[in-house]
mmCIF file of C-alpha atoms in Angstrom:
data_model
loop_
_atom_site.group_PDB
_atom_site.id
_atom_site.type_symbol
_atom_site.label_atom_id
_atom_site.label_comp_id
_atom_site.label_asym_id
_atom_site.label_seq_id
_atom_site.Cartn_x
_atom_site.Cartn_y
_atom_site.Cartn_z
ATOM 1 C CA MET B 20 0.000 0.000 0.000
ATOM 2 C CA ASN B 21 2.816 2.415 0.911
ATOM 3 C CA LYS B 22 4.621 1.499 -2.273
ATOM 4 C CA LYS B 23 1.509 2.312 -4.319
ATOM 5 C CA LYS B 24 1.106 5.699 -2.616
ATOM 6 C CA LEU B 25 4.769 6.449 -3.244
ATOM 7 C CA ILE B 26 4.390 5.740 -6.968
ATOM 8 C CA ILE B 27 1.252 7.908 -7.186
ATOM 9 C CA GLY B 28 3.035 10.740 -5.378
ATOM 10 C CA ILE B 29 5.986 10.591 -7.745
ATOM 11 C CA VAL B 30 3.667 10.682 -10.782
ATOM 12 C CA VAL B 31 1.785 13.693 -9.379
ATOM 13 C CA VAL B 32 5.045 15.559 -8.782
ATOM 14 C CA LEU B 33 6.254 14.809 -12.328
ATOM 15 C CA VAL B 34 2.943 15.998 -13.791
ATOM 16 C CA VAL B 35 3.050 19.218 -11.763
ATOM 17 C CA VAL B 36 6.682 19.909 -12.683
ATOM 18 C CA GLY B 37 6.046 19.109 -16.357
ATOM 19 C CA GLY B 38 2.981 21.318 -16.459
ATOM 20 C CA PHE B 39 4.852 24.161 -14.777
ATOM 21 C CA TRP B 40 7.714 23.860 -17.267
ATOM 22 C CA LEU B 41 5.318 23.707 -20.181
ATOM 23 C CA PHE B 42 3.422 26.761 -18.988
ATOM 24 C CA THR B 43 6.409 28.916 -18.072
ATOM 25 C CA GLY B 44 8.422 27.837 -21.109
ATOM 26 C CA LYS B 45 5.677 28.805 -23.561
ATOM 27 C CA SER B 46 5.018 32.135 -21.918
ATOM 28 C CA SER B 47 8.695 33.073 -21.891
ATOM 29 C CA LYS B 48 8.977 32.378 -25.589
ATOM 30 C CA SER B 49 5.669 33.650 -26.949
ATOM 31 C CA GLY B 50 4.448 35.983 -24.192
ATOM 32 C CA ILE B 51 3.833 39.727 -24.631
ATOM 33 C CA ARG B 52 5.143 42.548 -22.521
ATOM 34 C CA LEU B 53 4.484 46.303 -22.450
ATOM 35 C CA GLU B 54 7.429 48.494 -23.418
ATOM 36 C CA ILE B 55 7.656 51.579 -21.200
ATOM 37 C CA THR B 56 9.793 54.730 -21.583
ATOM 38 C CA LYS B 57 10.333 57.877 -19.563
ATOM 39 C CA VAL B 58 10.014 61.389 -20.972
ATOM 40 C CA GLY B 59 13.496 62.875 -20.939
ATOM 41 C CA ARG B 60 15.597 65.678 -22.325
ATOM 42 C CA SER B 61 18.071 65.258 -25.147
ATOM 43 C CA SER B 62 19.512 66.969 -28.193
ATOM 44 C CA ILE B 63 18.127 66.245 -31.640
ATOM 45 C CA SER B 64 19.612 67.057 -35.012
ATOM 46 C CA ASN B 65 19.106 66.405 -38.696
ATOM 47 C CA THR B 66 21.906 66.525 -41.228
ATOM 48 C CA VAL B 67 22.527 66.623 -44.961
ATOM 49 C CA THR B 68 25.700 65.109 -46.380
ATOM 50 C CA ALA B 69 27.490 66.163 -49.533
ATOM 51 C CA THR B 70 30.918 66.321 -51.129
ATOM 52 C CA GLY B 71 32.699 69.471 -52.171
ATOM 53 C CA THR B 72 36.003 71.110 -53.027
ATOM 54 C CA VAL B 73 38.139 73.372 -50.847
ATOM 55 C CA GLU B 74 38.856 76.665 -52.612
ATOM 56 C CA PRO B 75 40.319 80.075 -51.703
ATOM 57 C CA VAL B 76 37.741 82.773 -50.987
ATOM 58 C CA THR B 77 39.409 85.143 -53.464
ATOM 59 C CA GLU B 78 41.233 83.647 -56.421
ATOM 60 C CA VAL B 79 42.480 85.686 -59.392
ATOM 61 C CA GLU B 80 43.731 84.365 -62.713
ATOM 62 C CA VAL B 81 46.443 86.650 -64.077
ATOM 63 C CA GLY B 82 46.728 86.688 -67.860
ATOM 64 C CA THR B 83 48.055 88.797 -70.711
ATOM 65 C CA GLN B 84 46.174 90.811 -73.300
ATOM 66 C CA VAL B 85 49.033 90.832 -75.808
ATOM 67 C CA SER B 86 50.526 87.981 -77.768
ATOM 68 C CA GLY B 87 54.198 87.224 -77.667
ATOM 69 C CA ILE B 88 56.996 85.342 -75.962
ATOM 70 C CA ILE B 89 57.365 85.097 -72.187
ATOM 71 C CA ASP B 90 60.699 86.811 -71.617
ATOM 72 C CA LYS B 91 61.085 86.660 -67.834
ATOM 73 C CA LEU B 92 59.224 85.085 -64.905
ATOM 74 C CA TYR B 93 59.669 86.617 -61.459
ATOM 75 C CA ALA B 94 57.261 84.433 -59.457
ATOM 76 C CA ASP B 95 56.835 80.715 -58.918
ATOM 77 C CA TYR B 96 54.562 78.301 -57.055
ATOM 78 C CA ASN B 97 53.866 79.227 -53.405
ATOM 79 C CA ASP B 98 55.520 82.648 -53.699
ATOM 80 C CA VAL B 99 53.955 85.400 -51.614
ATOM 81 C CA VAL B 100 53.348 88.461 -53.782
ATOM 82 C CA LYS B 101 52.148 92.008 -53.188
ATOM 83 C CA ALA B 102 49.742 94.065 -55.272
ATOM 84 C CA GLY B 103 51.680 95.797 -58.057
ATOM 85 C CA GLN B 104 54.700 93.479 -57.779
ATOM 86 C CA LEU B 105 56.345 92.506 -61.073
ATOM 87 C CA ILE B 106 55.759 88.816 -61.728
ATOM 88 C CA ALA B 107 56.451 88.419 -65.482
ATOM 89 C CA GLU B 108 57.572 90.271 -68.603
ATOM 90 C CA MET B 109 56.736 89.680 -72.247
ATOM 91 C CA ASP B 110 59.247 90.214 -75.040
ATOM 92 C CA LYS B 111 58.951 93.916 -75.911
ATOM 93 C CA VAL B 112 60.925 94.176 -79.148
ATOM 94 C CA ASN B 113 57.911 94.139 -81.464
ATOM 95 C CA LEU B 114 55.866 96.320 -79.125
ATOM 96 C CA LYS B 115 58.603 98.943 -78.953
ATOM 97 C CA ALA B 116 58.889 98.898 -82.747
ATOM 98 C CA GLU B 117 55.138 99.463 -83.014
ATOM 99 C CA LEU B 118 55.443 102.339 -80.579
ATOM 100 C CA ALA B 119 58.211 103.961 -82.648
ATOM 101 C CA SER B 120 56.121 103.548 -85.822
ATOM 102 C CA SER B 121 53.081 105.049 -84.141
ATOM 103 C CA GLU B 122 55.098 107.991 -82.843
ATOM 104 C CA ALA B 123 56.354 108.706 -86.387
ATOM 105 C CA GLN B 124 52.861 108.536 -87.822
ATOM 106 C CA LEU B 125 51.570 110.783 -85.083
ATOM 107 C CA ALA B 126 54.294 113.347 -85.746
ATOM 108 C CA SER B 127 53.591 113.256 -89.498
ATOM 109 C CA SER B 128 49.846 113.636 -89.029
ATOM 110 C CA LYS B 129 50.399 116.474 -86.591
ATOM 111 C CA THR B 130 52.544 118.362 -89.101
ATOM 112 C CA GLU B 131 49.963 117.837 -91.820
ATOM 113 C CA TYR B 132 47.177 118.921 -89.499
ATOM 114 C CA GLU B 133 48.962 122.139 -88.479
ATOM 115 C CA TYR B 134 49.675 122.979 -92.148
ATOM 116 C CA GLN B 135 46.101 122.375 -93.265
ATOM 117 C CA GLN B 136 44.833 124.358 -90.276
ATOM 118 C CA LYS B 137 46.833 127.426 -91.332
ATOM 119 C CA ASN B 138 45.843 126.982 -94.983
ATOM 120 C CA TYR B 139 42.186 126.766 -93.994
ATOM 121 C CA ALA B 140 42.461 129.950 -91.892
ATOM 122 C CA ARG B 141 43.946 131.893 -94.846
ATOM 123 C CA SER B 142 41.378 130.521 -97.281
ATOM 124 C CA LYS B 143 38.574 131.506 -94.956
ATOM 125 C CA VAL B 144 39.768 135.150 -94.839
ATOM 126 C CA LEU B 145 40.145 135.303 -98.608
ATOM 127 C CA TYR B 146 36.768 133.673 -99.144
ATOM 128 C CA GLU B 147 35.055 136.205 -96.893
ATOM 129 C CA LYS B 148 36.610 138.967 -99.038
ATOM 130 C CA LYS B 149 35.424 137.225 -102.205
ATOM 131 C CA LEU B 150 39.014 136.789 -103.381
ATOM 132 C CA ILE B 151 38.812 132.985 -103.963
ATOM 133 C CA SER B 152 36.150 130.809 -105.460
ATOM 134 C CA ASP B 153 33.771 128.533 -103.580
ATOM 135 C CA SER B 154 35.615 125.501 -104.952
ATOM 136 C CA ASP B 155 38.983 126.632 -103.516
ATOM 137 C CA TYR B 156 37.441 127.304 -100.112
ATOM 138 C CA GLU B 157 35.706 123.938 -100.054
ATOM 139 C CA THR B 158 38.966 122.188 -100.968
ATOM 140 C CA ALA B 159 40.800 123.949 -98.137
ATOM 141 C CA THR B 160 38.050 122.982 -95.684
ATOM 142 C CA TYR B 161 38.116 119.368 -96.838
ATOM 143 C CA ASN B 162 41.888 119.046 -96.473
ATOM 144 C CA TYR B 163 41.782 120.603 -93.006
ATOM 145 C CA GLU B 164 39.075 118.278 -91.706
ATOM 146 C CA LYS B 165 40.795 115.240 -93.227
ATOM 147 C CA ALA B 166 44.120 116.146 -91.593
ATOM 148 C CA LYS B 167 42.394 116.718 -88.257
ATOM 149 C CA ALA B 168 40.708 113.272 -88.403
ATOM 150 C CA ALA B 169 44.006 111.564 -89.272
ATOM 151 C CA TYR B 170 45.738 113.332 -86.399
ATOM 152 C CA ASP B 171 43.040 112.257 -83.927
ATOM 153 C CA GLN B 172 43.207 108.690 -85.226
ATOM 154 C CA ASN B 173 46.970 108.512 -84.728
ATOM 155 C CA LYS B 174 46.646 109.904 -81.230
ATOM 156 C CA ALA B 175 44.177 107.109 -80.362
ATOM 157 C CA ALA B 176 46.477 104.509 -81.936
ATOM 158 C CA MET B 177 49.324 105.857 -79.822
ATOM 159 C CA VAL B 178 47.279 105.316 -76.653
ATOM 160 C CA LYS B 179 46.620 101.687 -77.682
ATOM 161 C CA VAL B 180 50.259 100.967 -78.505
ATOM 162 C CA LYS B 181 51.452 102.430 -75.217
ATOM 163 C CA ARG B 182 48.884 100.412 -73.297
ATOM 164 C CA ASN B 183 49.952 97.187 -75.072
ATOM 165 C CA LEU B 184 53.534 97.949 -74.089
ATOM 166 C CA GLU B 185 52.384 98.367 -70.493
ATOM 167 C CA TYR B 186 50.529 95.044 -70.711
ATOM 168 C CA ALA B 187 53.849 93.384 -71.509
ATOM 169 C CA THR B 188 54.875 94.136 -67.918
ATOM 170 C CA ILE B 189 52.682 91.848 -65.787
ATOM 171 C CA THR B 190 52.131 92.678 -62.124
ATOM 172 C CA SER B 191 50.122 91.040 -59.346
ATOM 173 C CA PRO B 192 46.649 92.575 -58.977
ATOM 174 C CA ILE B 193 46.302 91.533 -55.295
ATOM 175 C CA ASN B 194 48.251 90.533 -52.215
ATOM 176 C CA GLY B 195 48.353 86.760 -52.081
ATOM 177 C CA VAL B 196 50.080 83.473 -52.812
ATOM 178 C CA VAL B 197 50.834 81.985 -56.222
ATOM 179 C CA ILE B 198 49.007 78.645 -56.342
ATOM 180 C CA ASN B 199 49.502 77.944 -60.049
ATOM 181 C CA ARG B 200 51.953 78.914 -62.792
ATOM 182 C CA ALA B 201 50.822 77.921 -66.268
ATOM 183 C CA VAL B 202 53.755 79.101 -68.450
ATOM 184 C CA GLU B 203 57.528 78.825 -68.782
ATOM 185 C CA GLU B 204 60.134 81.345 -69.908
ATOM 186 C CA GLY B 205 60.401 81.340 -73.692
ATOM 187 C CA GLN B 206 56.872 80.067 -74.189
ATOM 188 C CA THR B 207 54.734 81.828 -76.800
ATOM 189 C CA VAL B 208 51.238 82.854 -75.777
ATOM 190 C CA ALA B 209 48.517 84.026 -78.125
ATOM 191 C CA ALA B 210 45.904 86.465 -76.843
ATOM 192 C CA GLY B 211 43.018 85.801 -79.183
ATOM 193 C CA PHE B 212 39.409 85.225 -78.214
ATOM 194 C CA GLU B 213 40.481 84.143 -74.707
ATOM 195 C CA THR B 214 43.086 85.680 -72.443
ATOM 196 C CA PRO B 215 45.796 83.083 -71.720
ATOM 197 C CA THR B 216 46.306 82.474 -67.975
ATOM 198 C CA LEU B 217 49.858 82.872 -66.679
ATOM 199 C CA PHE B 218 49.371 82.667 -62.895
ATOM 200 C CA THR B 219 46.618 81.916 -60.391
ATOM 201 C CA ILE B 220 46.888 83.914 -57.177
ATOM 202 C CA ALA B 221 44.894 83.244 -53.994
ATOM 203 C CA ALA B 222 44.329 86.255 -51.766
ATOM 204 C CA ASP B 223 44.370 84.762 -48.241
ATOM 205 C CA LEU B 224 44.786 81.043 -47.565
ATOM 206 C CA THR B 225 43.799 81.461 -43.895
ATOM 207 C CA LYS B 226 40.230 82.055 -45.108
ATOM 208 C CA MET B 227 38.999 79.238 -47.303
ATOM 209 C CA GLN B 228 35.617 78.072 -48.543
ATOM 210 C CA VAL B 229 34.091 74.763 -49.551
ATOM 211 C CA ILE B 230 31.924 74.573 -52.656
ATOM 212 C CA ALA B 231 29.646 71.621 -51.895
ATOM 213 C CA ASP B 232 27.291 69.947 -54.368
ATOM 214 C CA VAL B 233 24.008 69.302 -52.530
ATOM 215 C CA ASP B 234 21.446 66.966 -54.051
ATOM 216 C CA GLU B 235 18.167 68.487 -55.204
ATOM 217 C CA ALA B 236 16.266 66.285 -52.724
ATOM 218 C CA ASP B 237 18.137 67.900 -49.797
ATOM 219 C CA ILE B 238 18.597 71.503 -50.920
ATOM 220 C CA GLY B 239 15.191 72.554 -49.547
ATOM 221 C CA ASN B 240 16.424 71.963 -45.970
ATOM 222 C CA VAL B 241 19.630 73.967 -46.344
ATOM 223 C CA GLU B 242 19.662 77.597 -45.190
ATOM 224 C CA GLU B 243 22.290 80.291 -44.782
ATOM 225 C CA GLY B 244 23.920 80.360 -41.357
ATOM 226 C CA GLN B 245 23.598 76.635 -40.633
ATOM 227 C CA ARG B 246 26.537 74.935 -38.912
ATOM 228 C CA VAL B 247 28.735 72.673 -41.016
ATOM 229 C CA THR B 248 31.430 70.144 -40.227
ATOM 230 C CA PHE B 249 33.648 68.511 -42.824
ATOM 231 C CA THR B 250 36.669 66.280 -43.168
ATOM 232 C CA VAL B 251 39.332 65.856 -45.833
ATOM 233 C CA ASP B 252 41.226 62.704 -46.701
ATOM 234 C CA ALA B 253 44.551 64.448 -46.054
ATOM 235 C CA TYR B 254 43.677 64.761 -42.331
ATOM 236 C CA PRO B 255 41.153 61.989 -41.572
ATOM 237 C CA ASN B 256 41.280 62.582 -37.804
ATOM 238 C CA ASP B 257 40.569 66.336 -37.997
ATOM 239 C CA VAL B 258 37.062 67.764 -38.142
ATOM 240 C CA PHE B 259 36.830 71.281 -39.577
ATOM 241 C CA GLU B 260 34.040 73.735 -38.758
ATOM 242 C CA GLY B 261 32.214 76.182 -40.994
ATOM 243 C CA LYS B 262 28.818 77.607 -41.820
ATOM 244 C CA VAL B 263 26.643 78.011 -44.881
ATOM 245 C CA MET B 264 27.357 81.386 -46.494
ATOM 246 C CA GLN B 265 25.491 81.150 -49.798
ATOM 247 C CA ILE B 266 23.130 78.873 -51.714
ATOM 248 C CA ARG B 267 23.591 79.415 -55.425
ATOM 249 C CA LEU B 268 20.309 79.342 -57.284
ATOM 250 C CA GLY B 269 21.704 77.956 -60.507
ATOM 251 C CA ASP B 270 22.248 74.202 -60.521
ATOM 252 C CA SER B 271 25.869 73.137 -60.765
ATOM 253 C CA GLY B 272 25.149 70.689 -63.544
ATOM 254 C CA SER B 273 23.949 67.148 -63.772
ATOM 255 C CA SER B 274 25.619 63.806 -63.966
ATOM 256 C CA SER B 275 24.009 60.982 -65.833
ATOM 257 C CA SER B 276 24.633 57.270 -66.015
ATOM 258 C CA SER B 277 23.061 55.035 -68.553
ATOM 259 C CA SER B 278 22.991 51.377 -69.457
ATOM 260 C CA THR B 279 21.266 49.398 -72.147
ATOM 261 C CA SER B 280 17.966 49.474 -70.268
ATOM 262 C CA SER B 281 17.925 52.535 -67.976
ATOM 263 C CA SER B 282 19.376 55.993 -67.419
ATOM 264 C CA SER B 283 19.344 58.449 -64.495
ATOM 265 C CA THR B 284 20.198 62.104 -63.990
ATOM 266 C CA VAL B 285 21.134 63.786 -60.702
ATOM 267 C CA VAL B 286 20.861 67.577 -60.283
ATOM 268 C CA THR B 287 22.931 69.291 -57.584
ATOM 269 C CA TYR B 288 23.186 72.856 -56.297
ATOM 270 C CA GLU B 289 26.318 74.631 -55.139
ATOM 271 C CA VAL B 290 26.424 75.609 -51.466
ATOM 272 C CA VAL B 291 29.254 77.917 -50.348
ATOM 273 C CA ILE B 292 30.612 77.104 -46.880
ATOM 274 C CA SER B 293 33.085 79.255 -44.954
ATOM 275 C CA ALA B 294 36.142 77.545 -43.490
ATOM 276 C CA ASP B 295 38.775 79.170 -41.293
ATOM 277 C CA ASN B 296 42.263 77.859 -41.998
ATOM 278 C CA PRO B 297 44.628 79.452 -39.451
ATOM 279 C CA ASP B 298 47.172 76.596 -39.561
ATOM 280 C CA LEU B 299 47.024 76.329 -43.378
ATOM 281 C CA LYS B 300 46.099 72.632 -43.304
ATOM 282 C CA LEU B 301 43.383 73.112 -45.891
ATOM 283 C CA LYS B 302 44.872 73.326 -49.351
ATOM 284 C CA PRO B 303 43.129 74.367 -52.559
ATOM 285 C CA ARG B 304 41.319 71.598 -54.459
ATOM 286 C CA LEU B 305 41.108 69.143 -51.536
ATOM 287 C CA THR B 306 37.936 67.036 -51.564
ATOM 288 C CA ALA B 307 35.736 67.655 -48.523
ATOM 289 C CA ASN B 308 33.138 65.306 -47.027
ATOM 290 C CA VAL B 309 30.522 67.753 -45.752
ATOM 291 C CA THR B 310 27.833 67.426 -43.075
ATOM 292 C CA ILE B 311 25.324 70.285 -42.912
ATOM 293 C CA PHE B 312 23.250 70.487 -39.720
ATOM 294 C CA THR B 313 19.803 71.458 -40.985
ATOM 295 C CA LEU B 314 18.260 71.031 -37.507
ATOM 296 C CA GLU B 315 19.827 71.407 -34.064
ATOM 297 C CA ARG B 316 17.768 71.447 -30.877
ATOM 298 C CA GLU B 317 19.491 71.282 -27.498
ATOM 299 C CA ASN B 318 18.026 70.041 -24.173
ATOM 300 C CA VAL B 319 14.441 69.521 -25.339
ATOM 301 C CA LEU B 320 11.787 67.053 -24.156
ATOM 302 C CA THR B 321 11.798 64.036 -26.457
ATOM 303 C CA ILE B 322 9.998 60.703 -26.749
ATOM 304 C CA PRO B 323 10.239 57.828 -29.244
ATOM 305 C CA THR B 324 8.105 58.547 -32.309
ATOM 306 C CA LYS B 325 6.481 55.123 -32.054
ATOM 307 C CA ALA B 326 4.860 56.226 -28.773
ATOM 308 C CA LEU B 327 2.555 58.396 -30.903
ATOM 309 C CA ARG B 328 1.421 55.310 -32.809
ATOM 310 C CA PHE B 329 0.690 53.163 -29.747
ATOM 311 C CA VAL B 330 -2.871 51.800 -29.653
ATOM 312 C CA PRO B 331 -3.814 50.044 -26.364
ATOM 313 C CA GLU B 332 -5.216 46.547 -26.731
ATOM 314 C CA ALA B 333 -7.446 46.404 -23.661
ATOM 315 C CA GLU B 334 -7.766 42.601 -23.612
ATOM 316 C CA ILE B 335 -4.024 42.002 -23.807
ATOM 317 C CA LEU B 336 -3.215 44.746 -21.323
ATOM 318 C CA THR B 337 -5.744 43.323 -18.866
ATOM 319 C CA GLN B 338 -3.946 39.974 -19.014
ATOM 320 C CA LEU B 339 -0.715 41.825 -18.234
ATOM 321 C CA GLY B 340 -2.317 43.462 -15.219
ATOM 322 C CA TYR B 341 -2.968 46.944 -16.672
ATOM 323 C CA THR B 342 -6.209 48.926 -16.913
ATOM 324 C CA VAL B 343 -6.989 51.319 -19.772
ATOM 325 C CA SER B 344 -8.875 54.515 -18.922
ATOM 326 C CA ASN B 345 -10.935 56.452 -21.495
ATOM 327 C CA PRO B 346 -9.906 54.315 -24.490
ATOM 328 C CA ASN B 347 -12.339 56.075 -26.852
ATOM 329 C CA THR B 348 -11.292 59.673 -26.153
ATOM 330 C CA GLU B 349 -11.270 61.782 -29.344
ATOM 331 C CA VAL B 350 -7.975 63.367 -30.343
ATOM 332 C CA GLN B 351 -7.983 67.160 -30.119
ATOM 333 C CA ALA B 352 -7.341 69.225 -33.249
ATOM 334 C CA GLY B 353 -3.650 69.939 -33.789
ATOM 335 C CA LYS B 354 -2.668 67.492 -31.049
ATOM 336 C CA ARG B 355 -1.203 63.999 -30.920
ATOM 337 C CA GLN B 356 -2.150 61.269 -28.451
ATOM 338 C CA VAL B 357 0.113 59.331 -26.122
ATOM 339 C CA TRP B 358 -0.634 56.949 -23.245
ATOM 340 C CA THR B 359 0.868 57.719 -19.870
ATOM 341 C CA LYS B 360 1.452 55.026 -17.261
ATOM 342 C CA ASN B 361 0.493 55.731 -13.662
ATOM 343 C CA GLY B 362 1.036 52.589 -11.658
ATOM 344 C CA GLN B 363 -0.927 49.905 -13.497
ATOM 345 C CA GLU B 364 -3.236 52.397 -15.207
ATOM 346 C CA LEU B 365 -2.838 53.750 -18.775
ATOM 347 C CA LYS B 366 -4.407 57.144 -19.490
ATOM 348 C CA PRO B 367 -4.572 59.108 -22.775
ATOM 349 C CA LYS B 368 -2.843 62.468 -22.954
ATOM 350 C CA PHE B 369 -2.700 65.029 -25.743
ATOM 351 C CA VAL B 370 0.590 66.633 -26.721
ATOM 352 C CA THR B 371 1.983 69.139 -29.190
ATOM 353 C CA VAL B 372 4.991 67.924 -31.141
ATOM 354 C CA GLY B 373 7.897 69.806 -32.647
ATOM 355 C CA SER B 374 10.901 68.704 -34.663
ATOM 356 C CA THR B 375 11.639 65.103 -35.552
ATOM 357 C CA SER B 376 15.057 63.501 -35.705
ATOM 358 C CA GLY B 377 15.324 59.832 -36.594
ATOM 359 C CA ASN B 378 13.230 57.811 -34.140
ATOM 360 C CA MET B 379 12.860 60.659 -31.621
ATOM 361 C CA ILE B 380 10.425 63.576 -31.648
ATOM 362 C CA GLU B 381 10.323 66.809 -29.666
ATOM 363 C CA ILE B 382 7.400 67.494 -27.298
ATOM 364 C CA THR B 383 6.647 71.200 -26.927
ATOM 365 C CA GLU B 384 3.532 70.925 -24.774
ATOM 366 C CA GLY B 385 1.564 68.322 -22.827
ATOM 367 C CA LEU B 386 4.207 66.258 -20.999
ATOM 368 C CA ASN B 387 6.622 66.697 -18.132
ATOM 369 C CA GLU B 388 10.079 65.277 -17.705
ATOM 370 C CA GLY B 389 10.050 61.911 -15.925
ATOM 371 C CA GLU B 390 6.522 60.842 -16.924
ATOM 372 C CA GLU B 391 6.217 57.241 -18.091
ATOM 373 C CA LEU B 392 4.704 56.404 -21.474
ATOM 374 C CA ALA B 393 3.508 53.195 -23.059
ATOM 375 C CA VAL B 394 5.493 52.708 -26.244
ATOM 376 C CA ASP B 395 4.662 49.318 -27.702
ATOM 377 C CA LEU B 396 3.456 45.785 -27.063
ATOM 378 C CA GLU B 397 6.262 43.421 -27.938
ATOM 379 C CA ALA B 398 6.726 39.658 -27.888
ATOM 380 C CA ALA B 399 9.190 38.207 -25.393
ATOM 381 C CA THR B 400 11.189 35.934 -27.696
ATOM 382 C CA ALA B 401 14.489 35.772 -25.830
ATOM 383 C CA ILE B 402 15.648 32.258 -24.905
ATOM 384 C CA SER B 403 18.145 31.809 -22.124
ATOM 385 C CA THR B 404 21.431 30.084 -22.813
ATOM 386 C CA ALA B 405 20.529 27.296 -20.417
ATOM 387 C CA GLU B 406 17.276 26.600 -22.249
ATOM 388 C CA ALA B 407 19.055 26.627 -25.575
ATOM 389 C CA GLU B 408 21.597 24.107 -24.311
ATOM 390 C CA THR B 409 18.829 21.914 -22.801
ATOM 391 C CA GLU B 410 16.803 21.803 -25.994
ATOM 392 C CA ARG B 411 19.764 21.161 -28.310
ATOM 393 C CA SER B 412 19.407 17.906 -30.241
ATOM 394 C CA PRO B 413 22.064 15.301 -29.324
ATOM 395 C CA PHE B 414 22.509 14.634 -33.041
ATOM 396 C CA MET B 415 23.380 18.285 -33.850
ATOM 397 C CA PRO B 416 27.051 19.330 -33.645
ATOM 398 C CA GLY B 417 27.866 21.596 -30.742
ATOM 399 C CA PRO B 418 29.627 24.951 -30.899
ATOM 400 C CA PRO B 419 33.395 25.070 -31.400
ATOM 401 C CA GLY B 420 35.227 23.959 -28.255
ATOM 402 C CA SER B 421 32.264 22.131 -26.704
ATOM 403 C CA ASN B 422 33.811 18.695 -27.203
ATOM 404 C CA LYS B 423 36.983 19.766 -25.445
ATOM 405 C CA LYS B 424 34.989 20.980 -22.447
ATOM 406 C CA ASN B 425 33.037 17.714 -22.288
ATOM 407 C CA ASN B 426 36.198 15.655 -22.475
ATOM 408 C CA LYS B 427 37.780 17.625 -19.687
ATOM 409 C CA ALA B 428 34.638 17.216 -17.577
ATOM 410 C CA LYS B 429 34.810 13.477 -18.058
#
């Protein structure tokens, strides 16, 4: 009899333990819990990324308006130059010959003009006294006016020749640094439809700018004055600061890629970003990886955006031990609804939202710091390591190193 009772007791214990394991094991794997968060303060920001090129703020291309041979160069790469400083000279032999020819023509036309002027004055007196015919007077007038026009023309030509001779002496238009030299001594340059560039001079390399190409999808969020950070490959560990100075209205062009079946075009706009360069690390033409902060809000009340989408399931929440108050309350105009947790009670509350950044949103009215909100109902799917090891099939290979541990244990 005692043996029979013992067997029955053992069976009852096994059934109870098995049922408990079955119940708790299922609930731990497929149960549901309420995710809760507290209203807190944080900083939120939105950014736009782009690539650009580092350039001097003021950059002047120095050229020549006369054709000829480069006779002398007085400046080279990286030279510091002053405004008015001689940096190059063209060969002046032909220009000086043209000047001498123009001076001779001017002298000849002046002599002719003075002679015809005197002849005209005499003819005018005689004509008034009726001592010469109309034809003689008209001839004298014609010769005088023709000589005067030729004299004026030669004076204008003299101005041009002198100016061309001055152009052969090339000086720096600004204080700055030579960042490019495009010619060599003895090279012939031809000033035709375009002025040939001899030097490129940057005014002040301690003040640089980045010309960034911002995609058309992002340009609407960019405004003047926004903070900018950027990096360059030359100094990957340095982060440079700047701000948006100008948004150029004309697009900077488009790039297209095409294949046999599709093609795409991307339009970008140039954004000018200031960049201080006191240590001269930034060099012209470096590629910059730009981050423009289109939104920056410091120390504001924030909550997860999914808290605004939470809908309480009364039946499920009741099973979890929560009560839902006023579940059918209508949302006020211009407001959003959240559910606050007070003990085991969930109540609706209406809030005014501000800026959004990623998965967080600013609350401008309706909540206080430290309040608890219901965020989401989520399934508890985590399985403990012990359970995973218990349920592992004996026919499945274990993780690396498991056999060694078992052998040592034996």
